[in-house]
Short mmCIF file of C-alpha atoms in Angstrom, two decimals:
data_model
loop_
_atom_site.label_atom_id
_atom_site.label_comp_id
_atom_site.label_asym_id
_atom_site.label_seq_id
_atom_site.Cartn_x
_atom_site.Cartn_y
_atom_site.Cartn_z
CA UNK R 1 -68.79 106.49 152.81
CA UNK R 2 -68.60 110.51 153.87
CA UNK R 3 -67.79 108.84 157.64
CA UNK R 4 -65.31 106.87 156.47
CA UNK R 5 -63.39 108.88 154.23
CA UNK R 6 -64.01 111.72 156.83
CA UNK R 7 -62.25 109.14 159.63
CA UNK R 8 -59.07 108.54 156.92
CA UNK R 9 -58.78 112.13 156.68
CA UNK R 10 -58.60 112.13 160.72
CA UNK R 11 -56.44 109.39 160.73
CA UNK R 12 -54.00 111.13 157.88
CA UNK R 13 -53.79 114.26 159.75
CA UNK R 14 -53.33 112.26 163.20
CA UNK R 15 -50.19 110.82 161.50
CA UNK R 16 -48.59 114.09 160.08
CA UNK R 17 -49.07 115.88 163.55
CA UNK R 18 -47.26 112.77 165.31
CA UNK R 19 -44.44 112.97 162.74
CA UNK R 20 -43.95 116.94 163.19
CA UNK R 21 -44.18 116.49 166.80
CA UNK R 22 -41.31 113.99 166.33
CA UNK R 23 -39.43 115.66 163.91
CA UNK R 24 -39.69 119.17 166.22
CA UNK R 25 -38.86 116.90 169.53
CA UNK R 26 -35.90 115.31 167.39
CA UNK R 27 -34.62 118.93 166.37
CA UNK R 28 -33.46 120.00 170.06
CA UNK R 29 -31.21 117.03 169.61
CA UNK R 30 -29.81 117.81 166.53
CA UNK R 31 -26.21 118.25 166.45
CA UNK R 32 -26.09 115.78 169.34
CA UNK R 33 -27.10 112.97 166.78
CA UNK R 34 -25.19 114.61 164.11
CA UNK R 35 -22.55 114.77 166.03
CA UNK R 36 -22.29 111.12 167.21
CA UNK R 37 -23.24 109.72 163.71
CA UNK R 38 -20.09 111.77 162.57
CA UNK R 39 -17.84 109.88 165.92
CA UNK R 40 -19.07 106.64 164.32
CA UNK R 41 -17.71 107.40 161.02
CA UNK R 42 -14.35 108.31 161.79
CA UNK R 43 -13.65 105.53 164.72
CA UNK R 44 -16.21 102.52 163.58
CA UNK R 45 -13.09 100.48 161.94
CA UNK R 46 -12.17 100.25 165.41
CA UNK R 47 -14.92 98.28 165.95
CA UNK R 48 -15.71 96.15 162.94
CA UNK R 49 -13.44 94.28 161.18
CA UNK R 50 -11.93 96.35 158.46
CA UNK R 51 -13.09 94.97 155.12
CA UNK R 52 -17.06 94.40 156.58
CA UNK R 53 -16.13 98.43 157.89
CA UNK R 54 -15.11 99.49 154.63
CA UNK R 55 -18.05 97.60 152.36
CA UNK R 56 -21.08 97.34 154.88
CA UNK R 57 -21.04 99.34 157.86
CA UNK R 58 -19.48 103.07 156.70
CA UNK R 59 -21.91 103.04 154.17
CA UNK R 60 -24.87 102.58 155.99
CA UNK R 61 -22.95 105.05 158.69
CA UNK R 62 -22.76 107.69 156.35
CA UNK R 63 -26.49 106.93 155.59
CA UNK R 64 -27.29 107.83 159.06
CA UNK R 65 -25.17 110.94 159.53
CA UNK R 66 -26.93 112.05 156.39
CA UNK R 67 -30.58 111.34 157.71
CA UNK R 68 -29.12 113.43 160.47
CA UNK R 69 -27.91 116.12 158.26
CA UNK R 70 -31.75 116.28 156.81
CA UNK R 71 -33.22 116.59 160.48
CA UNK R 72 -30.24 119.65 160.65
CA UNK R 73 -32.06 121.07 158.06
CA UNK R 74 -35.68 120.51 158.82
CA UNK R 75 -37.03 123.99 159.28
CA UNK R 76 -35.69 124.59 155.66
CA UNK R 77 -37.78 123.39 153.73
CA UNK R 78 -36.50 123.26 150.30
CA UNK R 79 -33.53 122.22 151.47
CA UNK R 80 -34.66 119.43 153.24
CA UNK R 81 -36.55 118.22 150.58
CA UNK R 82 -33.49 118.41 148.29
CA UNK R 83 -31.55 116.21 150.48
CA UNK R 84 -34.33 113.77 150.99
CA UNK R 85 -33.83 113.45 147.04
CA UNK R 86 -29.91 113.41 147.46
CA UNK R 87 -30.93 110.19 150.29
CA UNK R 88 -32.70 108.66 147.56
CA UNK R 89 -29.73 108.83 144.69
CA UNK R 90 -27.28 108.31 147.59
CA UNK R 91 -29.33 104.86 148.49
CA UNK R 92 -29.17 104.09 145.28
CA UNK R 93 -25.65 104.65 144.67
CA UNK R 94 -24.92 102.21 147.33
CA UNK R 95 -26.95 99.17 146.95
CA UNK R 96 -25.88 99.25 142.77
CA UNK R 97 -22.18 99.23 144.85
CA UNK R 98 -22.90 95.90 147.14
CA UNK R 99 -23.75 94.08 144.27
CA UNK R 100 -21.56 91.79 142.57
CA UNK R 101 -19.40 93.44 139.67
CA UNK R 102 -22.11 96.12 139.06
CA UNK R 103 -22.21 97.99 135.92
CA UNK R 104 -21.05 101.22 135.77
CA UNK R 105 -19.35 100.86 139.44
CA UNK R 106 -17.33 103.92 138.47
CA UNK R 107 -20.09 105.81 137.46
CA UNK R 108 -21.92 105.15 140.89
CA UNK R 109 -18.50 105.72 142.71
CA UNK R 110 -18.79 109.54 141.04
CA UNK R 111 -22.01 110.32 142.18
CA UNK R 112 -21.77 108.96 145.86
CA UNK R 113 -18.94 111.04 146.00
CA UNK R 114 -20.46 113.96 144.52
CA UNK R 115 -23.73 113.25 146.55
CA UNK R 116 -21.61 113.18 149.64
CA UNK R 117 -19.41 116.25 149.17
CA UNK R 118 -22.51 118.39 148.26
CA UNK R 119 -24.31 117.33 151.74
CA UNK R 120 -21.51 118.02 154.13
CA UNK R 121 -21.00 121.71 151.82
CA UNK R 122 -24.30 122.69 152.44
CA UNK R 123 -24.67 120.69 156.26
CA UNK R 124 -21.36 122.61 157.27
CA UNK R 125 -23.12 126.05 156.18
CA UNK R 126 -26.27 125.49 157.96
CA UNK R 127 -24.04 124.80 160.83
CA UNK R 128 -21.83 127.50 160.71
CA UNK R 129 -24.94 129.87 160.51
CA UNK R 130 -26.96 127.99 162.94
CA UNK R 131 -23.63 128.50 165.05
CA UNK R 132 -23.17 132.26 164.20
CA UNK R 133 -26.88 133.08 165.38
CA UNK R 134 -27.10 131.57 168.49
CA UNK R 135 -27.44 133.89 171.18
CA UNK R 136 -26.72 131.23 173.98
CA UNK R 137 -23.93 129.31 174.24
CA UNK R 138 -25.06 126.12 175.23
CA UNK R 139 -23.94 122.21 174.63
CA UNK R 140 -26.05 122.00 171.91
CA UNK R 141 -23.76 124.91 170.38
CA UNK R 142 -20.84 123.39 171.12
CA UNK R 143 -21.35 120.38 169.79
CA UNK R 144 -22.49 122.09 166.42
CA UNK R 145 -19.24 123.73 166.27
CA UNK R 146 -17.40 120.86 167.04
CA UNK R 147 -19.61 118.82 164.31
CA UNK R 148 -18.83 121.57 161.75
CA UNK R 149 -15.10 121.40 162.16
CA UNK R 150 -15.64 117.60 161.77
CA UNK R 151 -17.30 118.32 158.73
CA UNK R 152 -15.01 120.03 157.16
CA UNK R 153 -12.42 117.44 157.54
CA UNK R 154 -15.20 114.64 156.08
CA UNK R 155 -15.13 117.63 152.77
CA UNK R 156 -11.49 117.31 152.37
CA UNK R 157 -11.56 113.89 152.74
CA UNK R 158 -14.18 113.68 149.85
CA UNK R 159 -11.65 116.25 147.80
CA UNK R 160 -8.66 113.87 148.29
CA UNK R 161 -10.83 110.88 147.43
CA UNK R 162 -12.06 112.36 144.27
CA UNK R 163 -8.76 113.39 143.17
CA UNK R 164 -6.85 109.82 143.97
CA UNK R 165 -10.04 108.35 142.00
CA UNK R 166 -9.56 110.58 138.86
CA UNK R 167 -5.62 110.93 139.01
CA UNK R 168 -4.14 108.00 140.54
CA UNK R 169 -0.67 108.38 142.40
CA UNK R 170 -2.09 111.95 143.30
CA UNK R 171 -0.68 110.85 147.20
CA UNK R 172 2.68 109.21 147.82
CA UNK R 173 3.10 106.90 150.81
CA UNK R 174 -0.79 105.39 151.33
CA UNK R 175 -0.54 102.38 151.83
CA UNK R 176 -3.27 100.01 150.57
CA UNK R 177 -3.98 96.37 151.84
CA UNK R 178 -3.95 93.98 148.35
CA UNK R 179 -6.95 91.99 149.80
CA UNK R 180 -8.82 94.99 150.74
CA UNK R 181 -7.93 98.25 148.37
CA UNK R 182 -11.15 99.83 149.95
CA UNK R 183 -8.39 100.85 152.51
CA UNK R 184 -7.06 103.97 150.55
CA UNK R 185 -10.30 105.23 152.21
CA UNK R 186 -8.81 105.26 155.66
CA UNK R 187 -5.66 106.31 154.28
CA UNK R 188 -7.23 109.44 152.87
CA UNK R 189 -9.46 110.13 155.84
CA UNK R 190 -6.28 110.01 158.11
CA UNK R 191 -4.62 112.62 155.55
CA UNK R 192 -7.31 114.68 155.50
CA UNK R 193 -7.55 115.23 159.63
CA UNK R 194 -3.88 115.59 159.86
CA UNK R 195 -3.74 118.03 157.25
CA UNK R 196 -6.86 120.15 158.45
CA UNK R 197 -5.92 119.72 162.21
CA UNK R 198 -2.08 121.06 160.84
CA UNK R 199 -0.19 117.75 162.03
CA UNK R 200 1.32 116.84 159.36
CA UNK R 201 3.58 114.03 159.76
CA UNK R 202 4.57 113.75 156.60
CA UNK R 203 4.33 110.03 155.70
CA UNK R 204 1.47 111.10 153.17
CA UNK R 205 2.31 113.57 150.95
CA UNK R 206 0.89 115.35 148.08
CA UNK R 207 2.60 115.03 144.87
CA UNK R 208 0.27 116.41 141.61
CA UNK R 209 -0.55 120.10 141.44
CA UNK R 210 -3.81 119.34 142.22
CA UNK R 211 -3.38 117.16 145.44
CA UNK R 212 -0.76 119.95 146.68
CA UNK R 213 -3.73 122.82 146.00
CA UNK R 214 -6.02 120.19 147.94
CA UNK R 215 -4.05 120.57 150.61
CA UNK R 216 -3.61 124.22 150.94
CA UNK R 217 -7.38 124.42 150.43
CA UNK R 218 -7.96 122.10 153.26
CA UNK R 219 -5.48 123.67 155.83
CA UNK R 220 -6.63 127.29 154.67
CA UNK R 221 -10.57 126.51 155.33
CA UNK R 222 -9.44 124.98 158.76
CA UNK R 223 -7.83 127.69 159.74
CA UNK R 224 -10.31 130.32 158.63
CA UNK R 225 -12.56 128.00 160.90
CA UNK R 226 -10.39 128.13 164.05
CA UNK R 227 -9.92 131.75 164.05
CA UNK R 228 -13.49 133.34 162.89
CA UNK R 229 -16.15 130.81 164.30
CA UNK R 230 -14.46 129.18 167.23
CA UNK R 231 -13.43 132.93 168.20
CA UNK R 232 -17.31 134.10 167.68
CA UNK R 233 -18.22 131.38 170.08
CA UNK R 234 -15.75 131.93 172.46
CA UNK R 235 -16.33 135.53 172.58
CA UNK R 236 -20.14 134.94 172.88
CA UNK R 237 -19.38 132.36 175.74
CA UNK R 238 -16.97 134.85 177.70
CA UNK R 239 -19.71 137.69 177.29
CA UNK R 240 -22.29 135.47 178.53
CA UNK R 241 -20.31 134.15 181.79
CA UNK R 242 -19.48 138.24 182.14
CA UNK R 243 -23.48 138.86 182.03
CA UNK R 244 -23.73 136.16 184.53
CA UNK R 245 -21.69 137.66 187.04
CA UNK R 246 -23.09 140.68 186.44
#
């Protein structure tokens, strides 16, 4: 009996070590994994039919992105455990949403939006911290810098979507397909990135005070990111090149 229990402990220890080693190996590519999962969220609708993408593929891609974020936070055990719980909550919300006419659908939608918003806020701060503290500017740092900016756009998207869900008609110019009301998410994601990039075509406009304040916030945060975080990384890279030449 003692040998059997000892063998069981050894197997558990080996499995734990194997998991730890796998996480350590993946951690070196954390920014690449997070970045490419974000790209699939942004441009996946070009590959899949819109209805299929909005109702099935997009929620799955967001879950994958959330798992990539957990990998990004894996060195911070408390944050990683917190986001594992958040992953479970989000998975339950998405699973309930995929059912036919689920009860409390509106509640689950708000839980899902809140979970994503909280996730991207914390992950963006973690990305900024890791990029800020990086001594060597390499491919990982550059991808992290880009991922942070994309995450800001997603935060803006969830802010706008939450405003539209609670105050319908906050944005004018949104084109919604009657056969698929979920297209509003594509419209507001487009609006968020157009705003953070300060392009502002004017095809979608904030019309309520809350929506206008959100537009100001998204634009300001995007500019601060470019002026401060990006400038610091560029400065480090220039100093790095100057040091190599010397």
